[in-house]
PDB file of C-alpha atoms and ligand atoms in Angstrom:
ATOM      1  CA  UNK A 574      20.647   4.567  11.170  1.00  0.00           C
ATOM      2  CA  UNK A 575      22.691   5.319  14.070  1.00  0.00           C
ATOM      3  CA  UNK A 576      22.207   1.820  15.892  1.00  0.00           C
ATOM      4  CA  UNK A 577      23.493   0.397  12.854  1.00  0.00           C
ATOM      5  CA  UNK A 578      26.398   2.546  12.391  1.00  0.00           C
ATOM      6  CA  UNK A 579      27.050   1.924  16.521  1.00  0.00           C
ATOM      7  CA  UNK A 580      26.525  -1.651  15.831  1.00  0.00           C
ATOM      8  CA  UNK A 581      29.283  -1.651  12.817  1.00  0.00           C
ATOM      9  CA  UNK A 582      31.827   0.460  14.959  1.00  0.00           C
ATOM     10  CA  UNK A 583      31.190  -1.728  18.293  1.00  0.00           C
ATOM     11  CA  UNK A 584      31.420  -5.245  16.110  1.00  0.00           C
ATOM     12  CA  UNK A 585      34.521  -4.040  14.420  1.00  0.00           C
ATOM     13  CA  UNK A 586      38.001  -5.197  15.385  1.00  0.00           C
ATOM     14  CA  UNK A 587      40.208  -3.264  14.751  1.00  0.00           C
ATOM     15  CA  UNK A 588      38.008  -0.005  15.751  1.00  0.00           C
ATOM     16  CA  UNK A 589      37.522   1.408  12.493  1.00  0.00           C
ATOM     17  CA  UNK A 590      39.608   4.972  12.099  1.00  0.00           C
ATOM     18  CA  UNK A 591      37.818   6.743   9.835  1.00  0.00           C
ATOM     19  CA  UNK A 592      34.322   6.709   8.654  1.00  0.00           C
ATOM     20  CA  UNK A 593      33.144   7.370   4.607  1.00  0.00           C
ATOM     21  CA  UNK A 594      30.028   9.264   3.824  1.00  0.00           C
ATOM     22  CA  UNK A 595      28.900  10.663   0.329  1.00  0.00           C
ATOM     23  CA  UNK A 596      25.624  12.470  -0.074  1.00  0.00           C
ATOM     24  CA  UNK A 597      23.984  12.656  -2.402  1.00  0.00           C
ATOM     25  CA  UNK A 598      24.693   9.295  -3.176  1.00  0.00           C
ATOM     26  CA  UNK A 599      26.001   6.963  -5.590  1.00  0.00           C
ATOM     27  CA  UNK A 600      24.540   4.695  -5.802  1.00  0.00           C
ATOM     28  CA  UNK A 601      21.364   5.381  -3.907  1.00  0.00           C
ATOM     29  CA  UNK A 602      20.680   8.974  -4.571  1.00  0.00           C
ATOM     30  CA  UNK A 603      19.793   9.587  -1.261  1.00  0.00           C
ATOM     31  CA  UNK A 604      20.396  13.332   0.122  1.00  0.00           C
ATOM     32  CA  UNK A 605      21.517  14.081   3.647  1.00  0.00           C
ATOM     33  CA  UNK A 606      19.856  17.025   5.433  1.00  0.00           C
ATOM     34  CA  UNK A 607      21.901  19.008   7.855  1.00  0.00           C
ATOM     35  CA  UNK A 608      20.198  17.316  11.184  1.00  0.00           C
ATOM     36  CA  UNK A 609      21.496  13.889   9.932  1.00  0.00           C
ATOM     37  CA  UNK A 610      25.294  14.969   9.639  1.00  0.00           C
ATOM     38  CA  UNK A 611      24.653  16.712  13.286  1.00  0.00           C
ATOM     39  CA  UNK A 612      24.127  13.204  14.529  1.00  0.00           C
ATOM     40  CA  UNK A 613      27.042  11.712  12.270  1.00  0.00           C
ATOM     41  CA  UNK A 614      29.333  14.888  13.648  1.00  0.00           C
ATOM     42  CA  UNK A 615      28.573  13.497  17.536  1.00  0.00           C
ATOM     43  CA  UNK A 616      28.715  10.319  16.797  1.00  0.00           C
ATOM     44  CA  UNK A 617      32.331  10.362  15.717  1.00  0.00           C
ATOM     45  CA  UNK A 618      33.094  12.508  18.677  1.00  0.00           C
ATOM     46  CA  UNK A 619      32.112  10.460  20.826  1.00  0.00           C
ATOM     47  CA  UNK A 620      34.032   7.414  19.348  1.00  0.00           C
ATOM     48  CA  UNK A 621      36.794   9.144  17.960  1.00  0.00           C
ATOM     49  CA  UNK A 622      36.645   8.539  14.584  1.00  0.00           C
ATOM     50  CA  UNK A 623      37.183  10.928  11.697  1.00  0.00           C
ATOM     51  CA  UNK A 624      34.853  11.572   9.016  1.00  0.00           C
ATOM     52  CA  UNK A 625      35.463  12.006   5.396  1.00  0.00           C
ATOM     53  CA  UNK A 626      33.034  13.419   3.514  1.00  0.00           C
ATOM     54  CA  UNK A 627      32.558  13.089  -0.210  1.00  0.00           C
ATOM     55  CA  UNK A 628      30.312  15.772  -1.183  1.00  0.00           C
ATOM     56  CA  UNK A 629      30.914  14.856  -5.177  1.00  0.00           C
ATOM     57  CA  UNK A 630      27.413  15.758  -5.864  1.00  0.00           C
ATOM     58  CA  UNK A 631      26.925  18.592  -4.526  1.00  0.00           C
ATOM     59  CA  UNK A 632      25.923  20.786  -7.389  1.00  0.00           C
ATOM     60  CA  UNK A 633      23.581  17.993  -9.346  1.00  0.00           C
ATOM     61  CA  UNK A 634      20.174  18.467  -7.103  1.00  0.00           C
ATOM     62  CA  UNK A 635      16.404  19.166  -8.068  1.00  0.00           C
ATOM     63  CA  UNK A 636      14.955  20.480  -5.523  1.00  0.00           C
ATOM     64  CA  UNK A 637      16.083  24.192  -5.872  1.00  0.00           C
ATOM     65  CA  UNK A 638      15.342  25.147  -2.277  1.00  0.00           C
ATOM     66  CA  UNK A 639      17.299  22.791  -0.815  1.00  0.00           C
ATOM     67  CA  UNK A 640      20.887  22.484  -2.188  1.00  0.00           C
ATOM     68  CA  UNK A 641      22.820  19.540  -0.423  1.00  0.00           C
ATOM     69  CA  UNK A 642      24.310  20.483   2.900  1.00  0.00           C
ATOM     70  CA  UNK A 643      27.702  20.326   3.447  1.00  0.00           C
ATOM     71  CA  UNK A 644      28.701  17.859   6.466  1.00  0.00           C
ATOM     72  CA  UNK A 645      31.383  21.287   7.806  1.00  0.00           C
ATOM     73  CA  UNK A 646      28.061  22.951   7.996  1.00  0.00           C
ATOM     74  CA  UNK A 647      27.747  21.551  11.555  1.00  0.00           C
ATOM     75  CA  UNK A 648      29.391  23.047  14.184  1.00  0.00           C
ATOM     76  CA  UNK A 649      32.763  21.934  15.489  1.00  0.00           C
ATOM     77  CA  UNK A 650      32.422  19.100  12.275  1.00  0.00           C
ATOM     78  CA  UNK A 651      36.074  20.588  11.322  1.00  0.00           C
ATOM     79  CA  UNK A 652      37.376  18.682  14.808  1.00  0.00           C
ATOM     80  CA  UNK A 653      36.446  15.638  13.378  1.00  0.00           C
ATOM     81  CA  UNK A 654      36.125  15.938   9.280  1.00  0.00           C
ATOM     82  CA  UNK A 655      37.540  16.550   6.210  1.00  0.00           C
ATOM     83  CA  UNK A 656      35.317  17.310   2.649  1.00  0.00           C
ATOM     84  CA  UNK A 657      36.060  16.344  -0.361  1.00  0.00           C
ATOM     85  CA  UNK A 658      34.289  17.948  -3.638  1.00  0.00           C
ATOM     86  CA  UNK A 659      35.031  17.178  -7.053  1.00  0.00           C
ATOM     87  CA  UNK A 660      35.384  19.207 -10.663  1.00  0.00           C
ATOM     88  CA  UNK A 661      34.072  16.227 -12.391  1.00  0.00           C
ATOM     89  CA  UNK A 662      30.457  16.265 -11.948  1.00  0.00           C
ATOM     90  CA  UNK A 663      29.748  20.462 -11.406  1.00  0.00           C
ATOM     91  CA  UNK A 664      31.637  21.215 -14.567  1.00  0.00           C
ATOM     92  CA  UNK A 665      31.902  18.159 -16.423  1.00  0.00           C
ATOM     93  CA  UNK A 666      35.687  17.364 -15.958  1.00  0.00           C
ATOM     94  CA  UNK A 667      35.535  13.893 -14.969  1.00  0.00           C
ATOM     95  CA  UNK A 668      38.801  12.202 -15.597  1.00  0.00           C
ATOM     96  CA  UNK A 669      40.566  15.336 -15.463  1.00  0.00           C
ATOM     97  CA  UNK A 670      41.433  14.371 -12.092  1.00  0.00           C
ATOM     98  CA  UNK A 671      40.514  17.280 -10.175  1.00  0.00           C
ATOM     99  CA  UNK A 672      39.262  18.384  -6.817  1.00  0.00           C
ATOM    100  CA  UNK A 673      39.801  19.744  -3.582  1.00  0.00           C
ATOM    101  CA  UNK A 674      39.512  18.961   0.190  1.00  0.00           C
ATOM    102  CA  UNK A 675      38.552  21.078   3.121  1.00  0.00           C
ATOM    103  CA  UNK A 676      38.596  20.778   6.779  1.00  0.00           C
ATOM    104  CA  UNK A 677      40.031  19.353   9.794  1.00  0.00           C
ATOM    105  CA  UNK A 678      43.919  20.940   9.419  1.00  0.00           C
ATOM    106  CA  UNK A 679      45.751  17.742  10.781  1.00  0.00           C
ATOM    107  CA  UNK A 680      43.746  15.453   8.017  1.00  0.00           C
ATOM    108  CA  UNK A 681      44.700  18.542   5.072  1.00  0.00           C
ATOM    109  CA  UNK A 682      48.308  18.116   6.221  1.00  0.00           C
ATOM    110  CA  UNK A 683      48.485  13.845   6.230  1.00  0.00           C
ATOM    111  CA  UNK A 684      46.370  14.231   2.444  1.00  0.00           C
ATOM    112  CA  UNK A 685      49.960  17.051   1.290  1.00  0.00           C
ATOM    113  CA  UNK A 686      51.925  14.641   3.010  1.00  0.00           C
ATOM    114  CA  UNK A 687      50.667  11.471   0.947  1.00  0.00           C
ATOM    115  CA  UNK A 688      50.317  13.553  -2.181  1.00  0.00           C
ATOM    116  CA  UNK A 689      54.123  14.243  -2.630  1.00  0.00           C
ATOM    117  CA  UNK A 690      54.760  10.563  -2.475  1.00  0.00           C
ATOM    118  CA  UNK A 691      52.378  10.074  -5.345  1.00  0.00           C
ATOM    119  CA  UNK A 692      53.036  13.453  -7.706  1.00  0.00           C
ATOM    120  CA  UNK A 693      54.329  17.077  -7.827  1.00  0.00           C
ATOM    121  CA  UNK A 694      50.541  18.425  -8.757  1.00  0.00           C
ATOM    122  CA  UNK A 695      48.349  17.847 -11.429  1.00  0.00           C
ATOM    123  CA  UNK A 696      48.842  19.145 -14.770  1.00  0.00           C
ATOM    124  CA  UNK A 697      49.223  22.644 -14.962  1.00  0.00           C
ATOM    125  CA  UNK A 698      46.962  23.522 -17.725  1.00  0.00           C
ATOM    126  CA  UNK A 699      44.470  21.250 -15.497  1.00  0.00           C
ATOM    127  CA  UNK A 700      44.801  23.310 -12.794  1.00  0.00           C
ATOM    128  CA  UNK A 701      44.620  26.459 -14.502  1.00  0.00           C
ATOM    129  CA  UNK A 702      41.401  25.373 -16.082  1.00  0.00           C
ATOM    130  CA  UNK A 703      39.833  24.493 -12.892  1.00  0.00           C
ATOM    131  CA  UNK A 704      40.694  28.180 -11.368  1.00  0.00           C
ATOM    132  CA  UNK A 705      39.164  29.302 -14.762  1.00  0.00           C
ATOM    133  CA  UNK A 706      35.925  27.192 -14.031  1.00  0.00           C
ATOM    134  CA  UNK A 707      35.614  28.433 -10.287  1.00  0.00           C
ATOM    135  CA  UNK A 708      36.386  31.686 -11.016  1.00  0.00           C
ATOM    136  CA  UNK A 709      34.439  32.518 -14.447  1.00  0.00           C
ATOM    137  CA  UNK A 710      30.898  32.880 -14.681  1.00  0.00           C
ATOM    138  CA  UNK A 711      28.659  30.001 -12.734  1.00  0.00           C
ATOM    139  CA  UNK A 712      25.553  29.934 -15.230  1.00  0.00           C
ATOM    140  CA  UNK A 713      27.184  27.228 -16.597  1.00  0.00           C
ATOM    141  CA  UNK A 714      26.446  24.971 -13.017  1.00  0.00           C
ATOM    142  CA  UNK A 715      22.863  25.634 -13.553  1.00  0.00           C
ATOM    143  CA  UNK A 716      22.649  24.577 -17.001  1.00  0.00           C
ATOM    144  CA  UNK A 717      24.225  21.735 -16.011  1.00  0.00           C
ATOM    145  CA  UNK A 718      21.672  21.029 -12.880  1.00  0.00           C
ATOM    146  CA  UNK A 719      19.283  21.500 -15.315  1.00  0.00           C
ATOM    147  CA  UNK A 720      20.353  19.464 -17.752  1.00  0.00           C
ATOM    148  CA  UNK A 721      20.446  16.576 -15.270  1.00  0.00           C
ATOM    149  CA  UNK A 722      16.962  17.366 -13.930  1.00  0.00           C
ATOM    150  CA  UNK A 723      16.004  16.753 -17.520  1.00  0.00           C
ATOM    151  CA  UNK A 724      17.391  13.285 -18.132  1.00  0.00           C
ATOM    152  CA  UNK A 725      15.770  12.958 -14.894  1.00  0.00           C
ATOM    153  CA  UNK A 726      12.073  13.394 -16.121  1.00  0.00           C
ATOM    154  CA  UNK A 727      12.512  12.219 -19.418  1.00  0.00           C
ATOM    155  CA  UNK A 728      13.618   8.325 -17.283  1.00  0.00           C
ATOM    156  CA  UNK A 729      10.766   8.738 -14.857  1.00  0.00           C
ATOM    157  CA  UNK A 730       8.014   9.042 -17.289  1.00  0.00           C
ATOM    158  CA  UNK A 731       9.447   6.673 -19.937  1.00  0.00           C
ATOM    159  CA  UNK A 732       9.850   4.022 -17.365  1.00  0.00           C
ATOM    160  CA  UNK A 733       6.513   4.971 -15.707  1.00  0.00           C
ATOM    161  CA  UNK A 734       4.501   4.658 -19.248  1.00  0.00           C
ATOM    162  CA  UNK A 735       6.546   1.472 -19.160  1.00  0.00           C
ATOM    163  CA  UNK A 736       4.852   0.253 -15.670  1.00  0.00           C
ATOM    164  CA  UNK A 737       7.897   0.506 -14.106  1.00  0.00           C
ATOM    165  CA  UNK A 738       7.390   3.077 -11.058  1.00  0.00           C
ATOM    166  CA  UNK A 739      10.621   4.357  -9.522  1.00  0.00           C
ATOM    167  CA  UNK A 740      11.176   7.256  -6.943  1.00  0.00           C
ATOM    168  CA  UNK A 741      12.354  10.754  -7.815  1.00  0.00           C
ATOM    169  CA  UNK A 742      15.912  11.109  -7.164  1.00  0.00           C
ATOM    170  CA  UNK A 743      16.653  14.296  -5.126  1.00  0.00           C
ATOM    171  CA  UNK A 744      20.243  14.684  -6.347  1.00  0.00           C
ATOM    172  CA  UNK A 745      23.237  12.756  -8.318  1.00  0.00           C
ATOM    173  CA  UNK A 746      23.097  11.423 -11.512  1.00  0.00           C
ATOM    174  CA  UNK A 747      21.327   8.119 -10.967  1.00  0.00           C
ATOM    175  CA  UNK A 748      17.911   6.627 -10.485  1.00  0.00           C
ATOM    176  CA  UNK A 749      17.763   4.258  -7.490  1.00  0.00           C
ATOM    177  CA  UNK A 750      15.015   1.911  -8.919  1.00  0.00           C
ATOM    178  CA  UNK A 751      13.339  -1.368  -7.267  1.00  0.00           C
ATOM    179  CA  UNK A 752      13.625  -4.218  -9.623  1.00  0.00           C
ATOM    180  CA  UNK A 753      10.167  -4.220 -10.863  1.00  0.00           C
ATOM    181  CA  UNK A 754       7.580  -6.688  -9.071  1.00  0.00           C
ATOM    182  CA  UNK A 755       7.402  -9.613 -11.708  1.00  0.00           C
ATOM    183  CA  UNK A 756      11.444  -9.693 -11.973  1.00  0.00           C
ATOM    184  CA  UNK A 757      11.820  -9.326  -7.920  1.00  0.00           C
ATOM    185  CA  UNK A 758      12.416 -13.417  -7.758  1.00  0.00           C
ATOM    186  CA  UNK A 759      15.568 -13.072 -10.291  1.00  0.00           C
ATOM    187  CA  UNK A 760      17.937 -10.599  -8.264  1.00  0.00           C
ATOM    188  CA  UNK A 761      19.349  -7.761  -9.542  1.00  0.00           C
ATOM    189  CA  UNK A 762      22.493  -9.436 -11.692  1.00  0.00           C
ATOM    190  CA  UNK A 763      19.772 -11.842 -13.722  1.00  0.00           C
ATOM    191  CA  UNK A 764      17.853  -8.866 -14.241  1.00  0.00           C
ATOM    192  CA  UNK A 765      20.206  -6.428 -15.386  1.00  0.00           C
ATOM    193  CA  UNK A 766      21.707  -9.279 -17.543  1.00  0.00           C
ATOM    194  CA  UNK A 767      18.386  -9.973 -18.992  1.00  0.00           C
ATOM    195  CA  UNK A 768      17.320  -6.042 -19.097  1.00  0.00           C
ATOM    196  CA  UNK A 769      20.703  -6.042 -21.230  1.00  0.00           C
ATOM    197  CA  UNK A 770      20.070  -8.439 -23.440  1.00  0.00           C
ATOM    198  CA  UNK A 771      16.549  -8.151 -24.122  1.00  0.00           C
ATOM    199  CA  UNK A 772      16.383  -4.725 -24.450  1.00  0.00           C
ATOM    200  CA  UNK A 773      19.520  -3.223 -24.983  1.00  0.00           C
ATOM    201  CA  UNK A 774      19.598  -1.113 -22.418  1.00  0.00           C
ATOM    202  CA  UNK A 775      22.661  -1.210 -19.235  1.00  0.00           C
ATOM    203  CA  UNK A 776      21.842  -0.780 -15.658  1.00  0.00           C
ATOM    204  CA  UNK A 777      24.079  -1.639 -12.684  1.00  0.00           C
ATOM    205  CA  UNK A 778      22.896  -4.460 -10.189  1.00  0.00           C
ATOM    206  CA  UNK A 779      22.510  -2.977  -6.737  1.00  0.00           C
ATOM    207  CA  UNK A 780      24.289  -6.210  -5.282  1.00  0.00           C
ATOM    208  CA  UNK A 781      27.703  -4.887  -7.092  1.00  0.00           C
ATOM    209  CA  UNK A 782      27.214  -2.011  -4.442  1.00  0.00           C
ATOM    210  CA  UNK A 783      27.245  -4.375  -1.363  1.00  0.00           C
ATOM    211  CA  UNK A 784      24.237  -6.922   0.224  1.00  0.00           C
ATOM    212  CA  UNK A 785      22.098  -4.098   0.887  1.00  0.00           C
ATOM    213  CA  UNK A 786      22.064  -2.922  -2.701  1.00  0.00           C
ATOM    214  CA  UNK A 787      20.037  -6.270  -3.595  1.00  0.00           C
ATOM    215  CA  UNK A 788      16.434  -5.697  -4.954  1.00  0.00           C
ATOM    216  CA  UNK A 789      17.819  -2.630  -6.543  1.00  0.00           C
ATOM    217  CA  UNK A 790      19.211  -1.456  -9.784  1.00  0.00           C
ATOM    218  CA  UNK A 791      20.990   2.074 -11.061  1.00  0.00           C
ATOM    219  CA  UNK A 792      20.265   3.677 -13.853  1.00  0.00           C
ATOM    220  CA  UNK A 793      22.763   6.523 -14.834  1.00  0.00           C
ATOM    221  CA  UNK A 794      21.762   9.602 -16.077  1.00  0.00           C
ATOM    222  CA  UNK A 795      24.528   9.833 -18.462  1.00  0.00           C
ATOM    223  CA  UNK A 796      22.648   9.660 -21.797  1.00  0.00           C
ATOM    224  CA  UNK A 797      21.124  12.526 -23.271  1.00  0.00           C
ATOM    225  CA  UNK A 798      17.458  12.559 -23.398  1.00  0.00           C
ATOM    226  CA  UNK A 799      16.576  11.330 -27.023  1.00  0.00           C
ATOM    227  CA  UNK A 800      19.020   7.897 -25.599  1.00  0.00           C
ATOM    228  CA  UNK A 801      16.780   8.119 -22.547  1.00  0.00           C
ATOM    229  CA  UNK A 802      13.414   7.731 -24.499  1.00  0.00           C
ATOM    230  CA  UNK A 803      14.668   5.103 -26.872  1.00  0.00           C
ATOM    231  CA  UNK A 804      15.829   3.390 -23.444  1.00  0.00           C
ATOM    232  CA  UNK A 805      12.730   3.705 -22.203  1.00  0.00           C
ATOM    233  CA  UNK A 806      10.747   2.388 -25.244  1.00  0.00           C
ATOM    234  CA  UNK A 807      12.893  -0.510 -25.126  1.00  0.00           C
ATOM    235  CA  UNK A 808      12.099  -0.986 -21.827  1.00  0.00           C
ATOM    236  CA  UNK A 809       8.643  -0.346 -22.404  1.00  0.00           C
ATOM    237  CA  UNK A 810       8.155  -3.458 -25.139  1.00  0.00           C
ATOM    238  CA  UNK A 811      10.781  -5.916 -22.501  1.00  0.00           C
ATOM    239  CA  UNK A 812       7.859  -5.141 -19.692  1.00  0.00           C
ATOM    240  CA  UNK A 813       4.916  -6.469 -22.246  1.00  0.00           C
ATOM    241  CA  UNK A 814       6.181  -8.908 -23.723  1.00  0.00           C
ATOM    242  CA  UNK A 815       6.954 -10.589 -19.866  1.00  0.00           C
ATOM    243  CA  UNK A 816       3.293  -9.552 -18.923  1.00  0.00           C
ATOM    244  CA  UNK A 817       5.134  -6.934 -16.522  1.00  0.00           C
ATOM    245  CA  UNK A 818       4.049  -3.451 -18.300  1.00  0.00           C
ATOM    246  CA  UNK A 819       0.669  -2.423 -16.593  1.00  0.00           C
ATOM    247  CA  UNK A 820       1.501   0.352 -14.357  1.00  0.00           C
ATOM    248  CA  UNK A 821      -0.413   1.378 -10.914  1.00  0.00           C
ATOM    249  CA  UNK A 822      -1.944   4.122 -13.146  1.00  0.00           C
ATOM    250  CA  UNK A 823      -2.464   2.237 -15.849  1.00  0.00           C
ATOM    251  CA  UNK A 824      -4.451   0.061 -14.011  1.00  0.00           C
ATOM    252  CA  UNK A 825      -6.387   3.070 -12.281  1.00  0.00           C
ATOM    253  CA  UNK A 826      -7.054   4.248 -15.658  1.00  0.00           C
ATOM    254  CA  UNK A 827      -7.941   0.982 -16.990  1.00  0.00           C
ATOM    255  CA  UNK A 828     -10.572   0.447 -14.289  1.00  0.00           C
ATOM    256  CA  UNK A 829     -12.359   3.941 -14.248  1.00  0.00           C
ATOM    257  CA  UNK A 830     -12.675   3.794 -18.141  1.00  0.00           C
TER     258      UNK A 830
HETATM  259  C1  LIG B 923      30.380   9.753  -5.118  1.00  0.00           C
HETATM  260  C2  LIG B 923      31.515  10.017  -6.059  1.00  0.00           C
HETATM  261  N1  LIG B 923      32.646  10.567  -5.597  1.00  0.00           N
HETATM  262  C3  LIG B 923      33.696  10.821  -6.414  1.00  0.00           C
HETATM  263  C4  LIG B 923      33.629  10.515  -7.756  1.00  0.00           C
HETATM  264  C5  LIG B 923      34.798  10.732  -8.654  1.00  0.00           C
HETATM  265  O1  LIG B 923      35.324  11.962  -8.554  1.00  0.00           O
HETATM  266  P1  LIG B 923      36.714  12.247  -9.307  1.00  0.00           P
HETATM  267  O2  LIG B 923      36.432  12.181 -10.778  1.00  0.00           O
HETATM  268  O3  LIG B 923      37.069  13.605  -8.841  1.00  0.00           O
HETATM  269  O4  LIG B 923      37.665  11.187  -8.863  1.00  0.00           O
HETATM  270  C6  LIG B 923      32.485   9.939  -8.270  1.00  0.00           C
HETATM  271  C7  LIG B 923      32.434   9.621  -9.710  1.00  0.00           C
HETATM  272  O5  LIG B 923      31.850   8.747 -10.193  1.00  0.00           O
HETATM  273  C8  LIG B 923      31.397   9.672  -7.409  1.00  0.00           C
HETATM  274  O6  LIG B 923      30.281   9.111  -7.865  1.00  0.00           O
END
């Protein structure tokens, strides 16, 4: 990952100033552990670069002992990085247009500086629901990480009764998922266009996420779980009826009965 990252900063011109990292991911779903954003922390000492982190996600993970880290977790990270989290996904406020950033003083200062071009603060009542959020019980976060871990499931074994085998996410709200096999050839726009109209159901090509994104589709967990099943029936009868619904354990199962 690094050589790649050294490549990008080396081939760039101008030097790039800052560099953008969000774990756990959208799209990918991918979670950082703490040794990664050691490496990401001396990196950008070494060339100078800030980090910003967007830690957006970092309440919506399933494996309970092992919360996202955060990036300032590192020591000396503050030198070099700023955080940002987010009241949209922990407490369901998206759109309220709420969050707050920690970290490296002189970036904290430039982000108030920019800020009272654009506004005088959010919306009071905004604001004072979001101190009422942070402040007020936190069951609520867990129902919430629960809730997602839910959806989760419910996805993962539709789609997998649907012969369409896709990897756990460890965090975020999305499934990461390989196109399946038979569809590989098509790309992920003609398959989410045909997944769309053929069963109904709306995923978003990995290509609209950049060249690396190709082979890829994500599914949002953003339905509640009776949507999730009828998604994944649909999905289920789109796989048959383009020979493409026996899955790896259907065809174990198949061949020991
Ligand atoms: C990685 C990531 N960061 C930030 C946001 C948005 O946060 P906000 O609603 O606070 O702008 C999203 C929402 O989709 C997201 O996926």
């Amino acid at each position: 990952m690094l050589r790649a990252l050294d490549r990008a900063v080396r081939h760039s011109v101008p030097k790039p100033t800052a560099l953008i990292v969000n774990f756990p991911s959208n799209p990918t779903a991918f979670v950082a552990n703490l040794d990664f954003y050691k490496e990401i922390v001396a990196f950008a000492r070494r060339e100078n670069i800030w980090i910003l982190s967007d830690l957006a996600y970092s309440e919506i993970y399933f494996n309970a002992d092992e919360p996202p880290p955060s990036l300032l977790a590192v020591p000396g990270a503050k030198d070099v990085a700023v955080e940002f989290t987010s009241m949209s996904k922990t407490y369901s406020m998206a759109g309220w247009r709420m969050g707050f950033a920690v970290g490296n003083p002189k970036l904290i200062q430039a982000l108030t500086r920019i800020k009272s071009y654009l506004d005088y603060g959010a919306f009071t009542p905004i604001q004072v629901a979001s101190v009422a959020a942070l402040n007020g019980p936190q069951d609520y976060v867990s129902d919430i990480r629960a809730m997602y871990k839910d959806r989760r499931d419910v996805l993962l074994r539709g789609l997998s009764s649907a012969g369409w085998d896709v990897p756990a996410p460890a965090g975020s709200m999305f499934a990461w998922a390989p196109i399946p096999p038979a569809f590989a050839d098509m790309g992920s726009v003609e398959f989410s266009k045909l997944l769309l109209k053929e069963a109904g159901v709306a995923v978003a090509p990995g290509l609209g996420f950049g060249e690396y994104g190709e082979g890829f589709v994500r599914i949002g967990l953003v339905e509640n779980t009776q949507r999730l099943r009828q998604a994944t029936r649909a999905i289920k009868s789109f796989m048959s009826r383009h020979g493409a619904g026996a899955s790896t354990a259907d065809l174990l199962g198949a061949a020991s009965s």
